[in-house]
PDB file of C-alpha atoms in Angstrom:
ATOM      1  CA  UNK A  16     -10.163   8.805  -9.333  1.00 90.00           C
ATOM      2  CA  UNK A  17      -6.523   7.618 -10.908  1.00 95.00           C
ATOM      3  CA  UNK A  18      -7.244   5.415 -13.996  1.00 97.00           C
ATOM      4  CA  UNK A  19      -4.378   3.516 -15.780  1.00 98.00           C
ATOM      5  CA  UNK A  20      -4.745   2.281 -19.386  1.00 98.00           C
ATOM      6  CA  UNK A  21      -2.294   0.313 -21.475  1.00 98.00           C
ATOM      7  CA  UNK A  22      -1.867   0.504 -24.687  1.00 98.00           C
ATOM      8  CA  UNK A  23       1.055  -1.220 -27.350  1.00 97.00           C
ATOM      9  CA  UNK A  24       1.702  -3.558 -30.073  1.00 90.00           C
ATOM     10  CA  UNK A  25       0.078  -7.363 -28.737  1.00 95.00           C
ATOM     11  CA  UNK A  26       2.438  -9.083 -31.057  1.00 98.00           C
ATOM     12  CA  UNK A  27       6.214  -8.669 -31.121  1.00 98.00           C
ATOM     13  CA  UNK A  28       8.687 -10.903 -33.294  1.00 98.00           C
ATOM     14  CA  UNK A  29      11.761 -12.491 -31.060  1.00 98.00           C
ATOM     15  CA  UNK A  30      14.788 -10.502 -30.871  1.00 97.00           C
ATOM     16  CA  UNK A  31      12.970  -7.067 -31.462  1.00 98.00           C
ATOM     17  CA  UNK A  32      11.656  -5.067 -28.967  1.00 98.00           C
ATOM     18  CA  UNK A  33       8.788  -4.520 -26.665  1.00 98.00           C
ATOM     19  CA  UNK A  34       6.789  -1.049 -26.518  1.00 98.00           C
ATOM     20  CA  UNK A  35       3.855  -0.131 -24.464  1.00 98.00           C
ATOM     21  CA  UNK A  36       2.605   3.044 -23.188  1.00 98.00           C
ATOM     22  CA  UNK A  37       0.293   4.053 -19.560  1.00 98.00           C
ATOM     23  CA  UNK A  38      -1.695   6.606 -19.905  1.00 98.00           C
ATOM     24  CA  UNK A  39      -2.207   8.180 -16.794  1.00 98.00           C
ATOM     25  CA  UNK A  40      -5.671  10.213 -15.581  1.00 97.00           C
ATOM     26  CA  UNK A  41      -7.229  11.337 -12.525  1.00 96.00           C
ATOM     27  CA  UNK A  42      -4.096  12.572 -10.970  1.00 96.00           C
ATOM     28  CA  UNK A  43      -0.828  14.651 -12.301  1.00 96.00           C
ATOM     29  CA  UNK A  44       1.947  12.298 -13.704  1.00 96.00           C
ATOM     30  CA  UNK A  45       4.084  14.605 -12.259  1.00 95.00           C
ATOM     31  CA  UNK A  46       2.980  14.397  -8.528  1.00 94.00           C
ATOM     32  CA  UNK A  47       5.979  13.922  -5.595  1.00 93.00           C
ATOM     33  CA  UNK A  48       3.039  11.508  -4.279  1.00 93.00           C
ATOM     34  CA  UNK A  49       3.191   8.658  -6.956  1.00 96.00           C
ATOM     35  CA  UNK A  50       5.385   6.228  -8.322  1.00 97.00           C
ATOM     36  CA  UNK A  51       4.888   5.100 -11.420  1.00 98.00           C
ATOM     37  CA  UNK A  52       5.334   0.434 -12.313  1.00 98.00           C
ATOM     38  CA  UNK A  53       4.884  -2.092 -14.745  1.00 98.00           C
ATOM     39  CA  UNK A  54       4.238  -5.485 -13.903  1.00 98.00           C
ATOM     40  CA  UNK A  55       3.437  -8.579 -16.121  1.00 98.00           C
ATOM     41  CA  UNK A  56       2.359 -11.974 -15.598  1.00 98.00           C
ATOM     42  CA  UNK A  57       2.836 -15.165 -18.191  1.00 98.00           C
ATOM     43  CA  UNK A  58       0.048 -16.736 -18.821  1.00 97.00           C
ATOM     44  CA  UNK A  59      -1.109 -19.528 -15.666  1.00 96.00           C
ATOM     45  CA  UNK A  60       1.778 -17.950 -13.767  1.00 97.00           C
ATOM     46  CA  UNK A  61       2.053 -15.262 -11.198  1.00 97.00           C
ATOM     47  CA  UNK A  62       3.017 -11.665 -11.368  1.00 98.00           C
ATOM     48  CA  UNK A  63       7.054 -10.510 -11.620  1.00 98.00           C
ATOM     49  CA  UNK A  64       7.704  -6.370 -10.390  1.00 98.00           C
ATOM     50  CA  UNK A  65       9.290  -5.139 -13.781  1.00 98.00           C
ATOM     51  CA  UNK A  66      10.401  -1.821 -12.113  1.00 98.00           C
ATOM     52  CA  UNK A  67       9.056   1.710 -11.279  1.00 97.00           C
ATOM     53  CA  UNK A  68       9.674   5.287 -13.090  1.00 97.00           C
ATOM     54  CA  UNK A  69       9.296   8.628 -10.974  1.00 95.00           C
ATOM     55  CA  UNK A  70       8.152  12.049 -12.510  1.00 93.00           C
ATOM     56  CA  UNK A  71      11.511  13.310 -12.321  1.00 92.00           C
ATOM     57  CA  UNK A  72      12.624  10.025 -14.279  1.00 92.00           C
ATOM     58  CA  UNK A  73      14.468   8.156 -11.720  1.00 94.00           C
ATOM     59  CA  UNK A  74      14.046   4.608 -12.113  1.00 97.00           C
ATOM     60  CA  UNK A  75      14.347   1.488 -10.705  1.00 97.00           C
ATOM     61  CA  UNK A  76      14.935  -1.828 -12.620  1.00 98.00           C
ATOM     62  CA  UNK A  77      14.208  -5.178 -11.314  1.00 98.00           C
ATOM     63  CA  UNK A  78      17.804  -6.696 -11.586  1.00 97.00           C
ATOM     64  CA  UNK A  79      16.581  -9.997 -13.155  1.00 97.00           C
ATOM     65  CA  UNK A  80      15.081  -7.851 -16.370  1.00 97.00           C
ATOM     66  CA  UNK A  81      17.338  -4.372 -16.047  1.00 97.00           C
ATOM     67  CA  UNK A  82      19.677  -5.070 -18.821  1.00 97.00           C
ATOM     68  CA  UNK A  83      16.993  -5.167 -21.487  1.00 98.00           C
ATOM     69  CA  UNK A  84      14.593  -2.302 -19.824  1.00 98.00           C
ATOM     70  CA  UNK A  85      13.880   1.427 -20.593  1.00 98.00           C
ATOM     71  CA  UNK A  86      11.258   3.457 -18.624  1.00 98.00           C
ATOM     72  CA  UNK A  87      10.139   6.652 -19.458  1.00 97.00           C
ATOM     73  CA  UNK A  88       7.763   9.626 -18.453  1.00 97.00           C
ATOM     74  CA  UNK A  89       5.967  12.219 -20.778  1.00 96.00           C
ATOM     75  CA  UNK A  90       4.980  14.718 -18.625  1.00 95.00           C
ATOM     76  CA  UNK A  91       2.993  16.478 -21.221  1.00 96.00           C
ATOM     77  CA  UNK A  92       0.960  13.798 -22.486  1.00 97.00           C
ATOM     78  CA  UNK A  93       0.487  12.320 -18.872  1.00 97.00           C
ATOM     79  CA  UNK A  94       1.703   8.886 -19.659  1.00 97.00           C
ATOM     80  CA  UNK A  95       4.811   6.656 -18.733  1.00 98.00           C
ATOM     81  CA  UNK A  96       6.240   3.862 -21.064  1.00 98.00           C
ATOM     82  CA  UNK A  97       8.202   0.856 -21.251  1.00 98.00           C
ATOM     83  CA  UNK A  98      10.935  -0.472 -23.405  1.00 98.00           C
ATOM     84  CA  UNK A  99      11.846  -4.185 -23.136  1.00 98.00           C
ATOM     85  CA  UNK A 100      14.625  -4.928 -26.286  1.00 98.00           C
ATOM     86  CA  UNK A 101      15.944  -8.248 -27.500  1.00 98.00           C
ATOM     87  CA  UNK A 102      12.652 -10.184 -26.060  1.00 98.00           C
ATOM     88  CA  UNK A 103      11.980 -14.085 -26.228  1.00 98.00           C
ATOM     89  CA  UNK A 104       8.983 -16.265 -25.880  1.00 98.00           C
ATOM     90  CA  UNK A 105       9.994 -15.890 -22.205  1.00 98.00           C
ATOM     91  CA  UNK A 106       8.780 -12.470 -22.388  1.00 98.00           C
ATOM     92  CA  UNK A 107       5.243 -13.022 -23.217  1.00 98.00           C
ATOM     93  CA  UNK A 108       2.978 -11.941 -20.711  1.00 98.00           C
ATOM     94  CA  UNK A 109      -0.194  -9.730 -19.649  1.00 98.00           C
ATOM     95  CA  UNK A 110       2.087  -6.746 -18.779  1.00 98.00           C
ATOM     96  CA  UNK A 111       0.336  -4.335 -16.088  1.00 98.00           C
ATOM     97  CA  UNK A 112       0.674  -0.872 -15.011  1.00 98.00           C
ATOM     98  CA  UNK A 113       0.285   0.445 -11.830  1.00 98.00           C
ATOM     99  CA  UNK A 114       0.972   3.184  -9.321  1.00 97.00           C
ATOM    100  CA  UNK A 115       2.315   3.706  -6.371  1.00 94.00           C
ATOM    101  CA  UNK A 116       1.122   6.115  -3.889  1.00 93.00           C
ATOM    102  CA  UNK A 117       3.317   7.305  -0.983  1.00 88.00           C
ATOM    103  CA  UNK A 118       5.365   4.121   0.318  1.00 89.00           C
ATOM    104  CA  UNK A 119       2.595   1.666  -0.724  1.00 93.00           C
ATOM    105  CA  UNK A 120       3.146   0.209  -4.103  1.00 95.00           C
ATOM    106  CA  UNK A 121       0.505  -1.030  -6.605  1.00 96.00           C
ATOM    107  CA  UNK A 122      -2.807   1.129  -4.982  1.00 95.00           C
ATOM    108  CA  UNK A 123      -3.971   1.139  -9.080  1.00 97.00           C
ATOM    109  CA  UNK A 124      -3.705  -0.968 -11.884  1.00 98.00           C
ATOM    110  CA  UNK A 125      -4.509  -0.890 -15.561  1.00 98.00           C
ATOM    111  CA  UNK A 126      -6.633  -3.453 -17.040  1.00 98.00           C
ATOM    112  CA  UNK A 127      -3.528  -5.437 -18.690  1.00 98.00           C
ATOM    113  CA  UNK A 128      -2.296  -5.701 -22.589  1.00 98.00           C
ATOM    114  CA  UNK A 129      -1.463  -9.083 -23.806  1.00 98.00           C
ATOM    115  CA  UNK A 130       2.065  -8.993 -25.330  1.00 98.00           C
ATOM    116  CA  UNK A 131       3.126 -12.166 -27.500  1.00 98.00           C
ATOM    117  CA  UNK A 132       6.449 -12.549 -28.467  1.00 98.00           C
ATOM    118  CA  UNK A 133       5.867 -14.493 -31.818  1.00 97.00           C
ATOM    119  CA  UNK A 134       7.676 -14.781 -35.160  1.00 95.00           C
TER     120      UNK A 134
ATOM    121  CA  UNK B  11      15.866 -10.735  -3.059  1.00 96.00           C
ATOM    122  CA  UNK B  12      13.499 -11.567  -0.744  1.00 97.00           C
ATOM    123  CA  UNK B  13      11.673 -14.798  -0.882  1.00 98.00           C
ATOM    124  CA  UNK B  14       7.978 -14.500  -0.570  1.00 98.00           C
ATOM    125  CA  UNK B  15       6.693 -18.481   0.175  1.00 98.00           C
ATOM    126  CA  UNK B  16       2.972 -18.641   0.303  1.00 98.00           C
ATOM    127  CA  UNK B  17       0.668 -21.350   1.559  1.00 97.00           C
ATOM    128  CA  UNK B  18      -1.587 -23.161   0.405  1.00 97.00           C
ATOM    129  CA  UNK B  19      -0.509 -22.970  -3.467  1.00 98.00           C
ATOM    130  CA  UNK B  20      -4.639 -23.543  -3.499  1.00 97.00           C
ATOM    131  CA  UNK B  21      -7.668 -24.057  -1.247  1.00 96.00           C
ATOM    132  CA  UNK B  22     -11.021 -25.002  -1.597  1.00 97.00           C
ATOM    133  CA  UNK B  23     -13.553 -23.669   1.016  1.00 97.00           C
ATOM    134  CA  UNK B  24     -17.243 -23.322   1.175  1.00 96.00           C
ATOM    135  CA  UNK B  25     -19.522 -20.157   1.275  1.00 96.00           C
ATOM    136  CA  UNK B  26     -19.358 -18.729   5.072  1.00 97.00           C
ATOM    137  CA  UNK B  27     -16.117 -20.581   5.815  1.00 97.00           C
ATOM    138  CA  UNK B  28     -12.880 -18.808   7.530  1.00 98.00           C
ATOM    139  CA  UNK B  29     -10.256 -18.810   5.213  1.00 98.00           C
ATOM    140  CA  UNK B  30      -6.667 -18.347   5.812  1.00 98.00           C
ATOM    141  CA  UNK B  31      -3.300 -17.435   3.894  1.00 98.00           C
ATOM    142  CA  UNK B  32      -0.376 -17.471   5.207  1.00 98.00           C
ATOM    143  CA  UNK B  33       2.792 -15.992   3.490  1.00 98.00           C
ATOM    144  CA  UNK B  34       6.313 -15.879   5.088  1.00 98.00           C
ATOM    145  CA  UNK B  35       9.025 -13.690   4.183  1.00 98.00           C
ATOM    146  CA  UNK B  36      13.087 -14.818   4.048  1.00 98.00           C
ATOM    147  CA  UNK B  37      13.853 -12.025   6.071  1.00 98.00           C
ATOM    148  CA  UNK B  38      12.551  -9.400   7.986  1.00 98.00           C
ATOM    149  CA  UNK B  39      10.201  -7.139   6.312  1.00 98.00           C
ATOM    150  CA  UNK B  40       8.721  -5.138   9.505  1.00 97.00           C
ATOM    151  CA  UNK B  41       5.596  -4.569   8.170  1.00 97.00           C
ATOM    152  CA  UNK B  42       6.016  -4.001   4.733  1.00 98.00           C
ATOM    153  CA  UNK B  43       3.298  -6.121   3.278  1.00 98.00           C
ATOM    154  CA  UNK B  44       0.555  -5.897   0.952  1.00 98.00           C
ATOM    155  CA  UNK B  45      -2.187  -8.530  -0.264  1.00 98.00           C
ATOM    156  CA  UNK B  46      -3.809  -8.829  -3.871  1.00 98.00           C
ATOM    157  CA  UNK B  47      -7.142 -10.349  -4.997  1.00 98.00           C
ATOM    158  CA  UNK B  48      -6.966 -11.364  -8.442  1.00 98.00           C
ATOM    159  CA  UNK B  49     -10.305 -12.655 -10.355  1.00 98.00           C
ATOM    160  CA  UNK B  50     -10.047 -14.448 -13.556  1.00 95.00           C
ATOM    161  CA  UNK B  51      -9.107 -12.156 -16.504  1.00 95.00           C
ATOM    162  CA  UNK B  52      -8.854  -9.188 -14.219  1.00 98.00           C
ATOM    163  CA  UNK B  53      -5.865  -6.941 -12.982  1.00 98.00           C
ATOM    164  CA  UNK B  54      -5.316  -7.592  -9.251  1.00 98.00           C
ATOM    165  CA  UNK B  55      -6.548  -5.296  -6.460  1.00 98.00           C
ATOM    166  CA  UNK B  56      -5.161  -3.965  -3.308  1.00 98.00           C
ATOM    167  CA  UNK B  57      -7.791  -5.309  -0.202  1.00 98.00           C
ATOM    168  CA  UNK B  58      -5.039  -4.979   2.673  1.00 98.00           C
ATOM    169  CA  UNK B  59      -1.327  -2.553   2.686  1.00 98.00           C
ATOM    170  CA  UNK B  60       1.205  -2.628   5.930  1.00 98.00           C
ATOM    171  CA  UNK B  61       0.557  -6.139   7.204  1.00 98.00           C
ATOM    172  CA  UNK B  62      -2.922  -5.132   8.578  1.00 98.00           C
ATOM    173  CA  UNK B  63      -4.561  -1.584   6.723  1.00 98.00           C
ATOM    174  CA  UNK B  64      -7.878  -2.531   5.306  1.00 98.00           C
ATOM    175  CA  UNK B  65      -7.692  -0.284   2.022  1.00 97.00           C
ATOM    176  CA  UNK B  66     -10.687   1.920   1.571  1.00 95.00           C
ATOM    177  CA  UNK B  67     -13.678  -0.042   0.280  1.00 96.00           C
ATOM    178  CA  UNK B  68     -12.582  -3.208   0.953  1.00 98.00           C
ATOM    179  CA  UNK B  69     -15.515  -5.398   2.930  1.00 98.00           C
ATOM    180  CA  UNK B  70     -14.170  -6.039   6.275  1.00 98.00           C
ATOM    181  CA  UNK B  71     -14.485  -9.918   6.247  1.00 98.00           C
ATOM    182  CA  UNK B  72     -10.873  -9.480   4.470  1.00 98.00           C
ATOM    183  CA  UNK B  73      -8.334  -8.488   7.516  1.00 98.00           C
ATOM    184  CA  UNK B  74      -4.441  -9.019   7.837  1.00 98.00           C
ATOM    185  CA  UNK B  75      -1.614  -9.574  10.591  1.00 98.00           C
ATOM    186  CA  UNK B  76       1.689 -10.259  11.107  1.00 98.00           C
ATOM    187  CA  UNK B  77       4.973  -8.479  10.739  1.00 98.00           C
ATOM    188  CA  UNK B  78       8.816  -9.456  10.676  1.00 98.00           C
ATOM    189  CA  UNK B  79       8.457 -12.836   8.377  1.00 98.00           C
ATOM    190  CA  UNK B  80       5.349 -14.209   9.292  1.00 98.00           C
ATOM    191  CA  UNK B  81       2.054 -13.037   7.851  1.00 98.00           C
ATOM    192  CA  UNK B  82      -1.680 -14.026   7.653  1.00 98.00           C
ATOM    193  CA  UNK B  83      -4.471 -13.231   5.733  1.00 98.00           C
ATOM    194  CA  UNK B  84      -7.962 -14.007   6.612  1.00 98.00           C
ATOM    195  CA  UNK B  85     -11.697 -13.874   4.886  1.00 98.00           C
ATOM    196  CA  UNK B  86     -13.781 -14.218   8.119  1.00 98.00           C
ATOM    197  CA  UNK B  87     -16.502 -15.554   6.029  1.00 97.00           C
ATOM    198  CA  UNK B  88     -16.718 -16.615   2.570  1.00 97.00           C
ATOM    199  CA  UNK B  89     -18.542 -15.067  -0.026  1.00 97.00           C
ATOM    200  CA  UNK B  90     -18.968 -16.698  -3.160  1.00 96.00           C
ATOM    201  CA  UNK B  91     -17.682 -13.562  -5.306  1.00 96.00           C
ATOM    202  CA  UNK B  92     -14.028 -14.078  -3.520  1.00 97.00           C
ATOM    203  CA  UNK B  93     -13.095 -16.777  -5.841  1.00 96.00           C
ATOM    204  CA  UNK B  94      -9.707 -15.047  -6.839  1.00 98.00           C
ATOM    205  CA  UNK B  95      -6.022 -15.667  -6.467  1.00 98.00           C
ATOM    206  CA  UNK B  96      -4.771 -14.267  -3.880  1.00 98.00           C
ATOM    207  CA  UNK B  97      -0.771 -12.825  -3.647  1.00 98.00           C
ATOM    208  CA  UNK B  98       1.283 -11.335  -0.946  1.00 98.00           C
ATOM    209  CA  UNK B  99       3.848  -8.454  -1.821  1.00 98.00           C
ATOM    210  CA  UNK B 100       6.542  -7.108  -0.005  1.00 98.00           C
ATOM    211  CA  UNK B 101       7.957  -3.611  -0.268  1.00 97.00           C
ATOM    212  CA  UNK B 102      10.655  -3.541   2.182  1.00 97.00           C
ATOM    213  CA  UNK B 103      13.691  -3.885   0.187  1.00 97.00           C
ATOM    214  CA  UNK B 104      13.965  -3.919  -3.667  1.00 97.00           C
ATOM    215  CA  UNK B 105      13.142  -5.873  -5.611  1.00 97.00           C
ATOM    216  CA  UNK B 106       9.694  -6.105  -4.858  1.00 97.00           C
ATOM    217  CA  UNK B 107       8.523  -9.249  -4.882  1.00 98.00           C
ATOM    218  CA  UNK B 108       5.283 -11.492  -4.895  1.00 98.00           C
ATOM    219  CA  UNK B 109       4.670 -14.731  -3.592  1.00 98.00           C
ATOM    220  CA  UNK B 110       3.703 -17.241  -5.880  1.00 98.00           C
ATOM    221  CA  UNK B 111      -0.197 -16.766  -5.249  1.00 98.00           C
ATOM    222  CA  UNK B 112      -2.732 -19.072  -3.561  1.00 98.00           C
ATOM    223  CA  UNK B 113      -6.057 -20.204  -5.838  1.00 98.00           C
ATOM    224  CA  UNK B 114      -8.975 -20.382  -3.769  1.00 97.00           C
ATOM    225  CA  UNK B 115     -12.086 -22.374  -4.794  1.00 95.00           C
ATOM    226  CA  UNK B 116     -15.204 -22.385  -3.831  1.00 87.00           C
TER     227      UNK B 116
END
């Protein structure tokens, strides 16, 4: 059974950046099978695709977000992670993570982390 | 990016009503679709992947059509536990995108 679990810093000051971390169990990070998103919602608002990561760390970056975004895999610890620099108000959000198995996107999801961009 | 316009925004049905979603696409998305239930304070779940795939577990009142813009999503009958937003995705070209979710009420 794949399990997703967030974890990061809930409060962020404006300007700095945004860290949070998937762990990943149930299944091999490193599986050809899965793709590997976050996603985040603001708070009364619906959900925005912030990109996806593969094993072999080839990304994709939503085009609206990709100048501020870093995604990253640890194979060895099983997790994936998420860098979002230079964040605003704007940025504060539940942020999920989620998988992706074959060509369907977003079979498994985390439970959420609430991230507040505050000074 | 695709536009993903959903309707109603909200709804408000009874127990053992038919429900229905629609969500339509700006362009052709074959049958690249997916729909979400999300429950208050909870992550969303998959219930239905290509347009019409019930995912495994997923009671079978939930069901799905459509492909090329045009998609529906149905709850045959209404259970009171289905109070959730619910959100169309499509993954036929990137960016993914959601539409903008339709509160249900019961």
């Amino acid at each position: 059974q794949l399990q997703l679990q967030e974890s990061g810093s809930g409060l962020v000051k404006p300007s700095q950046t945004l860290s949070l971390t998937c762990a990943v169990s149930g299944v091999s990070i490193s599986s050809d099978t899965y793709s590997w998103s976050w996603i985040r919602q603001p708070p009364g608002k619906g959900l925005e695709w912030i990109g996806y990561i593969y094993h072999t760390g080839s990304t994709y970056y939503n085009p609206s977000l990709e100048s501020r975004v870093t995604m990253s895999v640890d194979r060895s610890k099983n997790h994936f992670s998420l860098k979002l620099k230079s964040v605003t108000a704007a940025d504060t959000a539940v942020y999920y993570c989620a998988s992706g198995e074959t060509w369907i996107p977003f079979g498994s999801w985390g439970q959420g982390t609430l991230v507040t961009v505050s000074s | 990016d695709i536009q993903m316009t959903q309707s109603p925004s909200s709804l408000s049905a009874s127990v053992g009503d038919r429900v229905t979603i629609t969500c339509q696409a700006s362009q052709d998305i074959s049958n690249y679709l997916n729909w979400y239930q999300q429950k208050p304070g909870k992550a969303p779940k998959l219930l239905i992947y290509d347009a019409s795939n019930l995912q495994t577990g997923v009671p079978s009142r939930f069901s799905g059509s459509g492909s090329g813009t045009d998609f529906t999503f149905t709850i045959s009958s209404l259970q009171p536990e289905d109070l959730a937003t619910y959100y169309c995705l499509q993954y036929d070209n990137l960016p993914y995108t959601f539409g903008q979710g339709t509160k249900l009420e019961i």
